[in-house]
Structures are given as structure tokens and as C-alpha cells.
CSV table of N, CA and C in Angstrom, one decimal:
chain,number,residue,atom,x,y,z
N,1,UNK,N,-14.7,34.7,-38.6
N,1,UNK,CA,-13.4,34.9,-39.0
N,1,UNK,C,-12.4,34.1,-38.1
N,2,UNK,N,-11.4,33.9,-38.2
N,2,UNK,CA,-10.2,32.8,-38.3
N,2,UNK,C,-9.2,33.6,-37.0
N,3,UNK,N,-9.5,33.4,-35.8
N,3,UNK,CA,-8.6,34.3,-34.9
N,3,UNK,C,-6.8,33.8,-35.3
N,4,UNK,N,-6.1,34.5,-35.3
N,4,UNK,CA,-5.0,34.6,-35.9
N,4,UNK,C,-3.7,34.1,-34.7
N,5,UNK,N,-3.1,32.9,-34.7
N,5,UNK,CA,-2.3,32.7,-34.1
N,5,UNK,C,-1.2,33.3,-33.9
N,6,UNK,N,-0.8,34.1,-33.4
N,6,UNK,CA,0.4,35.3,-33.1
N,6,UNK,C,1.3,34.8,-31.8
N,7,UNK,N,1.2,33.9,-31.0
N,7,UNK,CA,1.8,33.8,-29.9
N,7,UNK,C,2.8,32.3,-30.1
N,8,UNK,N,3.8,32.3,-29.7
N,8,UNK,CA,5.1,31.5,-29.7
N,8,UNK,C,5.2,31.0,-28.5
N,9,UNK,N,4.9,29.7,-28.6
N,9,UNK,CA,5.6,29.0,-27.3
N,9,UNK,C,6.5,27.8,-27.6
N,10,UNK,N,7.5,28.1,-26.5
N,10,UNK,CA,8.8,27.1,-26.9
N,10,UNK,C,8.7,25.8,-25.8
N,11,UNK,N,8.9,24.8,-26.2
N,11,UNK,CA,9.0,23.4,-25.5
N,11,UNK,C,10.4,22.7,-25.9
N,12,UNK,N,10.9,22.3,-24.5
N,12,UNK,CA,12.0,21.6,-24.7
N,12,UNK,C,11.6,19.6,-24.6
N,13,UNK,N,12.0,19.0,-25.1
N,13,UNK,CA,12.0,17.8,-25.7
N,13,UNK,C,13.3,17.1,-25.4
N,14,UNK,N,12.8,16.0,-25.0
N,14,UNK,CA,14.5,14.7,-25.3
N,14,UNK,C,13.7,14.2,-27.0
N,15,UNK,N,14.7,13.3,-27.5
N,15,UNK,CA,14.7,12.6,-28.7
N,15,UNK,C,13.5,11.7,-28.3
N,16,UNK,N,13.8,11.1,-27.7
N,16,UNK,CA,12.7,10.0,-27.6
N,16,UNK,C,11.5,10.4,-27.1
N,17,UNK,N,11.0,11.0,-26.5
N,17,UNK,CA,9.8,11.9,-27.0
N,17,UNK,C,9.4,12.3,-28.0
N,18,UNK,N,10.0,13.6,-28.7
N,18,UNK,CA,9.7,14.0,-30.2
N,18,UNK,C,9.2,12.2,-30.7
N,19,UNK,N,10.1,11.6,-31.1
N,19,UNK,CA,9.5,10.7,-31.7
N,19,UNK,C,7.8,9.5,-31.1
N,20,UNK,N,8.1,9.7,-30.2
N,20,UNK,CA,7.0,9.3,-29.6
N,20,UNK,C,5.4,10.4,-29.9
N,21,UNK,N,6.0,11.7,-29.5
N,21,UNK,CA,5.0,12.5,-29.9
N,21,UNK,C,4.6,12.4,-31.3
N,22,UNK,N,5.7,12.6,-32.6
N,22,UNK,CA,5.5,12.3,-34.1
N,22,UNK,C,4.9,10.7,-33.8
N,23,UNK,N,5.0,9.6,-32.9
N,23,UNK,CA,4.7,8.4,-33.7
N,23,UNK,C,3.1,8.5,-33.2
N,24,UNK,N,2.6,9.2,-32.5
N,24,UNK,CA,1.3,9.4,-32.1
N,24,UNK,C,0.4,10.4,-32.7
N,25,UNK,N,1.1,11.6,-33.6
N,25,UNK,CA,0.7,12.1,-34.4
N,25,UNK,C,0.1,11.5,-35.5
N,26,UNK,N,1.1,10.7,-36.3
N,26,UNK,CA,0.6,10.1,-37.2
N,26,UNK,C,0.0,9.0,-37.0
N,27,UNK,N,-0.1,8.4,-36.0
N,27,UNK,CA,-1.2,7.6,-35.5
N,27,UNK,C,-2.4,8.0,-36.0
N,28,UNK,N,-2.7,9.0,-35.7
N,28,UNK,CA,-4.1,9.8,-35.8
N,28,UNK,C,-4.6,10.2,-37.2
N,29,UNK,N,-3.3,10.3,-37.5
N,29,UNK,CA,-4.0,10.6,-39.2
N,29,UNK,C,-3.8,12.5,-39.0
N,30,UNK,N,-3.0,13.0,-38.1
N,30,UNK,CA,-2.7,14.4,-38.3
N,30,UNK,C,-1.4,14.5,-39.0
N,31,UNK,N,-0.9,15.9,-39.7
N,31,UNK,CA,0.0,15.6,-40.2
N,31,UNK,C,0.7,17.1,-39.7
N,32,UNK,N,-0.4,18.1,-38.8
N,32,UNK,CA,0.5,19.1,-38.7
N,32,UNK,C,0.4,19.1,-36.7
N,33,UNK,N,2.3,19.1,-36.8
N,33,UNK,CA,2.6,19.1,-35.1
N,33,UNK,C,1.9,20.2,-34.3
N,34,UNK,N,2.2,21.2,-35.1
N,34,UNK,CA,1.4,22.2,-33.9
N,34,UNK,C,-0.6,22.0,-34.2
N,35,UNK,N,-0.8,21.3,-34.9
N,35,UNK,CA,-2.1,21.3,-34.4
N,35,UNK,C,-2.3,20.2,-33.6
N,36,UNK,N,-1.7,19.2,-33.6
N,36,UNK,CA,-1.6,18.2,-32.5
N,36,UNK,C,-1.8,18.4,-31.3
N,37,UNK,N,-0.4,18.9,-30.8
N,37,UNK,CA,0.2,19.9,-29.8
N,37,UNK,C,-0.9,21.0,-29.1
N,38,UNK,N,-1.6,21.1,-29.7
N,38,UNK,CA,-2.8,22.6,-29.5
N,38,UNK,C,-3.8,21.9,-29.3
N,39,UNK,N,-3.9,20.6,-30.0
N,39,UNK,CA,-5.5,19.7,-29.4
N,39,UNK,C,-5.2,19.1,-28.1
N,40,UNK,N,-4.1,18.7,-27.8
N,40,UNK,CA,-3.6,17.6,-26.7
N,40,UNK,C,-3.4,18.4,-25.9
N,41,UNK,N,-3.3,19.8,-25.9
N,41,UNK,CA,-2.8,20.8,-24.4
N,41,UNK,C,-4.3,21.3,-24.1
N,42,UNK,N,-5.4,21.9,-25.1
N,42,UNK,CA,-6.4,22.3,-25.2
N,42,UNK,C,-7.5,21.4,-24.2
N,43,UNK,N,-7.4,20.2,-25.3
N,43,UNK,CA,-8.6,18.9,-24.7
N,43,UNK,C,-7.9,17.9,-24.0
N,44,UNK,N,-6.9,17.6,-24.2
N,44,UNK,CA,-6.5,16.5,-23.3
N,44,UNK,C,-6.6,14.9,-24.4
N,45,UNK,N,-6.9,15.3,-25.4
N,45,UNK,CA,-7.1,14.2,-26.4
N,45,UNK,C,-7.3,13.7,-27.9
N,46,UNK,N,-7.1,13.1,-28.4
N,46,UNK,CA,-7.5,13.3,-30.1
N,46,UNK,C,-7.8,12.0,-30.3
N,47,UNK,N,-9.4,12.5,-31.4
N,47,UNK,CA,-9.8,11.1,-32.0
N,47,UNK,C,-9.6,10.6,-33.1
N,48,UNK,N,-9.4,9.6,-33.2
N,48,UNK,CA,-9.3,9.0,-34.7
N,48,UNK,C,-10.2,7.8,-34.9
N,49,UNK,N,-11.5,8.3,-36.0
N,49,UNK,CA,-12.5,7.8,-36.1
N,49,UNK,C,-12.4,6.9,-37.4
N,50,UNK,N,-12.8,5.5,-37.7
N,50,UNK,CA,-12.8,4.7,-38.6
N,50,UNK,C,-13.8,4.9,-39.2
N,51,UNK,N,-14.4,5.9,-40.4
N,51,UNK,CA,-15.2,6.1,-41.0
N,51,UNK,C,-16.0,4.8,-41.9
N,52,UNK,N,-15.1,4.0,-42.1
N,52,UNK,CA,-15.5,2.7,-43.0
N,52,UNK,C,-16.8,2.3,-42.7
N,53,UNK,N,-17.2,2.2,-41.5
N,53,UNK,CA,-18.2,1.1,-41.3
N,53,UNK,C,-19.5,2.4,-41.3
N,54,UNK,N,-19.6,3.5,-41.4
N,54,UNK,CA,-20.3,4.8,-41.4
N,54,UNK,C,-20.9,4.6,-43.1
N,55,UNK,N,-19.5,4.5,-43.9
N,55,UNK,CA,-19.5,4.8,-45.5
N,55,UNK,C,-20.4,3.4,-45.6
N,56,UNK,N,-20.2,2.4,-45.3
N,56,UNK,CA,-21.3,0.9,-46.0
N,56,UNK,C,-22.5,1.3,-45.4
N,57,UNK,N,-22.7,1.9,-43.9
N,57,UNK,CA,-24.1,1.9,-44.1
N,57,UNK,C,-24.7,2.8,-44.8
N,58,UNK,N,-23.8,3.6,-44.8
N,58,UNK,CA,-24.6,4.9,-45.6
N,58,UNK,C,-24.7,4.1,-47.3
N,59,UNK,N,-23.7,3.1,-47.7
N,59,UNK,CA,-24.2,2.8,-49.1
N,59,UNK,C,-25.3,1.7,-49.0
N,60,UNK,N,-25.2,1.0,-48.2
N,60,UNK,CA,-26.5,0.1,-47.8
N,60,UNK,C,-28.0,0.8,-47.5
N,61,UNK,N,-27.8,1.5,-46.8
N,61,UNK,CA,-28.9,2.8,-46.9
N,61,UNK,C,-29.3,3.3,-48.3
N,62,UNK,N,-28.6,3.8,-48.9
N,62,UNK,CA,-29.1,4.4,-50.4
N,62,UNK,C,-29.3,3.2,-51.5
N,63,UNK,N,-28.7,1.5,-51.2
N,63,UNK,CA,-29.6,0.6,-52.0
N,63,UNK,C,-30.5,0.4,-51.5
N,64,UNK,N,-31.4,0.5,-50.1
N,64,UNK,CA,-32.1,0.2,-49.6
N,64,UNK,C,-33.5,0.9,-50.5
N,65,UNK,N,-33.2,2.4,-50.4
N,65,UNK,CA,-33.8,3.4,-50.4
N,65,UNK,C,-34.4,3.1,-52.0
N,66,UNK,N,-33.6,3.0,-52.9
N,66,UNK,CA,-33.6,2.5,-54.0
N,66,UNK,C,-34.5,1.5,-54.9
N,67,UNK,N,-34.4,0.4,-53.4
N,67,UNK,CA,-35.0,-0.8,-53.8
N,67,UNK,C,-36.6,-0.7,-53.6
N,68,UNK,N,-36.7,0.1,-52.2
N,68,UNK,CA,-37.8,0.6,-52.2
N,68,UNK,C,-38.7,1.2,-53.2
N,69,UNK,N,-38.1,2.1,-53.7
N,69,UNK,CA,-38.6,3.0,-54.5
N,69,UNK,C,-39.2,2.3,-56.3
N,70,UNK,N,-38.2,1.4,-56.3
N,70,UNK,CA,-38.3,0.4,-57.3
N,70,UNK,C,-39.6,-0.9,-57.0
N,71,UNK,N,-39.8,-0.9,-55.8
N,71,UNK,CA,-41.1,-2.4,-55.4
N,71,UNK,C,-42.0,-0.7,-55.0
N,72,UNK,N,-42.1,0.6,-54.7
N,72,UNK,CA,-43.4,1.0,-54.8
N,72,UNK,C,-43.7,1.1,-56.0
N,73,UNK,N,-42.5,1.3,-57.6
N,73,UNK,CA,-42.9,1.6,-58.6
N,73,UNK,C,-43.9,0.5,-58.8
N,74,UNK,N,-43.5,-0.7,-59.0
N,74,UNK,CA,-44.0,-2.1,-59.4
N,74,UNK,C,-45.4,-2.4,-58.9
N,75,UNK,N,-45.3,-2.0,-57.4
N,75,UNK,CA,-46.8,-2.4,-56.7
N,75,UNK,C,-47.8,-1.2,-57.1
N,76,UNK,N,-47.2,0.0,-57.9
N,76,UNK,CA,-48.5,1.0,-58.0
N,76,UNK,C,-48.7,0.5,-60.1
N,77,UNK,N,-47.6,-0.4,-61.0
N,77,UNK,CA,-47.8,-0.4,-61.9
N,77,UNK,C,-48.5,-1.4,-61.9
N,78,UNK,N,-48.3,-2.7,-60.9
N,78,UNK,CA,-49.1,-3.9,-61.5
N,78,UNK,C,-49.7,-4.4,-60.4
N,79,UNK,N,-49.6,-3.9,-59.1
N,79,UNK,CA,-50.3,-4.1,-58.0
N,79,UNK,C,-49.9,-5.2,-56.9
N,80,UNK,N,-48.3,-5.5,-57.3
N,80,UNK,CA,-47.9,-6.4,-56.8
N,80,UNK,C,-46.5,-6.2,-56.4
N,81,UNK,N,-45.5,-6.8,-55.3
N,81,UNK,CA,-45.1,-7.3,-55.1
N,81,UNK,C,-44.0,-8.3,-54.5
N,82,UNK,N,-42.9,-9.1,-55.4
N,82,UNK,CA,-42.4,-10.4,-55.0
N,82,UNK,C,-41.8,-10.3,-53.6
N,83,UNK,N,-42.4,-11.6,-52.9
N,83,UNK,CA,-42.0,-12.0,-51.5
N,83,UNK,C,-40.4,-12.4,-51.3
N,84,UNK,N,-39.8,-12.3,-52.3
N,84,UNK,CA,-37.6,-12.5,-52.4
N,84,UNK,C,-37.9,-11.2,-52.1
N,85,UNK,N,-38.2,-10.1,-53.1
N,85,UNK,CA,-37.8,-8.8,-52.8
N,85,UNK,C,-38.4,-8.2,-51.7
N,86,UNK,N,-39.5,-8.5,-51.3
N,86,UNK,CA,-39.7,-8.1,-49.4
N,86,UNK,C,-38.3,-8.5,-48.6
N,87,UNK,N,-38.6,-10.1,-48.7
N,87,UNK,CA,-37.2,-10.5,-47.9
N,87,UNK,C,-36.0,-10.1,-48.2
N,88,UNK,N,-35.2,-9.4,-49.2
N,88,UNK,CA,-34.4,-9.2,-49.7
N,88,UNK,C,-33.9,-8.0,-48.6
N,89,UNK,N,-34.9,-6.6,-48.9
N,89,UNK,CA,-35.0,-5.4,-48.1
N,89,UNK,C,-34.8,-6.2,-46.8
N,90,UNK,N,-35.5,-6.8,-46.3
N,90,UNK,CA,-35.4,-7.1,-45.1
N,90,UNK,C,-34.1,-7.2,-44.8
N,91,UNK,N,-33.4,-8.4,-44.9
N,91,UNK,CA,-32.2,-8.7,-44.9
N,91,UNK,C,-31.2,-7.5,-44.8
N,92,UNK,N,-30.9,-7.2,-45.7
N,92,UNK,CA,-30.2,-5.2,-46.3
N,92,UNK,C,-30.8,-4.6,-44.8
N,93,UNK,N,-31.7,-4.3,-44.2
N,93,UNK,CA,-32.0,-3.6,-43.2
N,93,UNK,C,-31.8,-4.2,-42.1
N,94,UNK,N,-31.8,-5.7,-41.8
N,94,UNK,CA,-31.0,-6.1,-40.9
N,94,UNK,C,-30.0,-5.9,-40.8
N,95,UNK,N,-28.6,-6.0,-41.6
N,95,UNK,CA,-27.3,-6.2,-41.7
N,95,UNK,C,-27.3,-4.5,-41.6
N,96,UNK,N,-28.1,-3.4,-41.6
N,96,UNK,CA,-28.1,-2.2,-41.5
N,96,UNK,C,-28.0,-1.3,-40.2
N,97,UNK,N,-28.9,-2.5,-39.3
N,97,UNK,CA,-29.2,-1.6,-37.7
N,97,UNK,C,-28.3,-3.0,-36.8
N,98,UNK,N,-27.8,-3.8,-37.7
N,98,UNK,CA,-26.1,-4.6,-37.0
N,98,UNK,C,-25.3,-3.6,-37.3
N,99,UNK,N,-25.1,-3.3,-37.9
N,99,UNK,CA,-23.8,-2.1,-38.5
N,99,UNK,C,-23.9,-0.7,-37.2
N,100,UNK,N,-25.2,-0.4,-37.0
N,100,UNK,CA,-25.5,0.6,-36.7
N,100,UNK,C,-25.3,0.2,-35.2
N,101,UNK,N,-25.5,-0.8,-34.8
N,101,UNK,CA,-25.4,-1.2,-33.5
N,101,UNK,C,-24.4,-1.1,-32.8
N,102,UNK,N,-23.6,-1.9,-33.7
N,102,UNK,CA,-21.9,-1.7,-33.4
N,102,UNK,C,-21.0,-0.5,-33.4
N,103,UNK,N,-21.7,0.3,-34.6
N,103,UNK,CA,-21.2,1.5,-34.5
N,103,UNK,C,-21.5,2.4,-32.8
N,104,UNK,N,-23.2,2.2,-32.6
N,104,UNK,CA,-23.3,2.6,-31.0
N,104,UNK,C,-22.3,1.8,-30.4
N,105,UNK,N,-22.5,1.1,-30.3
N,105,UNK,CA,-21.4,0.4,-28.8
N,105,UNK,C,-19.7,0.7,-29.1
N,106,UNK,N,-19.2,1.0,-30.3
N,106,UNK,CA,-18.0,1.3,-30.3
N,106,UNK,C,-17.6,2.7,-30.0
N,107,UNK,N,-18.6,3.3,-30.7
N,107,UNK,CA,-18.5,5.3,-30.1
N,107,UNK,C,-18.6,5.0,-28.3
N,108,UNK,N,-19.4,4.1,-27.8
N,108,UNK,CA,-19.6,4.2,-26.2
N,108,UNK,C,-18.9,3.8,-25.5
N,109,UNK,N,-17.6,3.1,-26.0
N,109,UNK,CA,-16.6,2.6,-25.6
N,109,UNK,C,-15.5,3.9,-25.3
N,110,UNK,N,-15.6,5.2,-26.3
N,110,UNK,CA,-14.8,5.9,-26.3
N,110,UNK,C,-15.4,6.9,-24.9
């Protein structure tokens, strides 16, 4: 259950903060100040994570998966197969654990 925020605390601000604080809020892709405010006094920080390169491997992954599943149908129907579509996967799974790599070294930066 959802502990219930009951408690009011007041902060005094110049202008140019507030806006600083809002220009770093929406930096982040939050859109409510008191939860901002409540991460940044809590932890000391907020992330904002670029999902993009997460989403292509994940769809590079599920052609992968695919392609596979399509050269085991072929090799158990006709007992074969083509050396493009070996290298093909290949390729897709390279460009997959580059993705994945970079993604490690950028989370390790943070």
C-alpha cells in the first residue's frame, strides 16, 4: 500500500533558481516538481535514461530469434541450410553484442 504523503514542507527560492530547478526538471523528462524535489533531497540525484538503443536491440533480438527459428524450420524440412543466411545471423548478432557493449560502457560511466 501507497504510504500517504501528509507532511508540508515550505522552501524559499529566488527566481532564478525556480527556473533553474524547472529547467532541470524537465531535463529529465519529469513533469511533477514535488517528485523531483523528493528524489533530489532523498538520493541526491536523478536519471535520465535513453531507452533507444535498449528498444533496437531488443528488436534486433526478436529478428534474430526469428531468423533462427526459420533456418531450424528449413534444416529439419530439407536438411539444409544457406551459407548468406548463416552469415546473415551472424552479422545481426554482431551489430547486437556492439549495441550491448556500448550500452555497458555507457551505464559505467554513470
Amino acid at each position: 500500500m501507497r504510504e500517504k504523503r501528509d507532511e508540508i514542507l515550505i522552501l524559499r527560492i529566488t527566481k532564478s533558481e525556480k527556473s533553474r530547478i524547472y529547467e532541470k526538471m524537465l531535463g529529465m523528462g519529469i513533469r511533477s516538481l514535488s517528485a523531483y524535489i523528493r528524489k533530489m533531497a532523498l538520493d541526491g540525484y536523478c536519471l535520465h535514461l535513453d531507452l533507444q538503443e535498449l528498444r533496437r536491440m531488443a528488436y534486433l533480438l526478436q529478428m534474430c530469434s526469428t531468423n533462427l527459428n526459420q533456418y531450424a524450420k528449413r534444416a529439419n524440412e530439407c536438411g539444409q541450410v544457406y551459407a548468406a543466411d548463416v552469415e546473415d545471423l551472424r552479422t545481426r548478432l554482431d551489430e547486437l553484442i556492439d549495441i550491448g557493449k556500448q550500452i555497458l560502457s555507457r551505464l559505467a560511466d554513470l
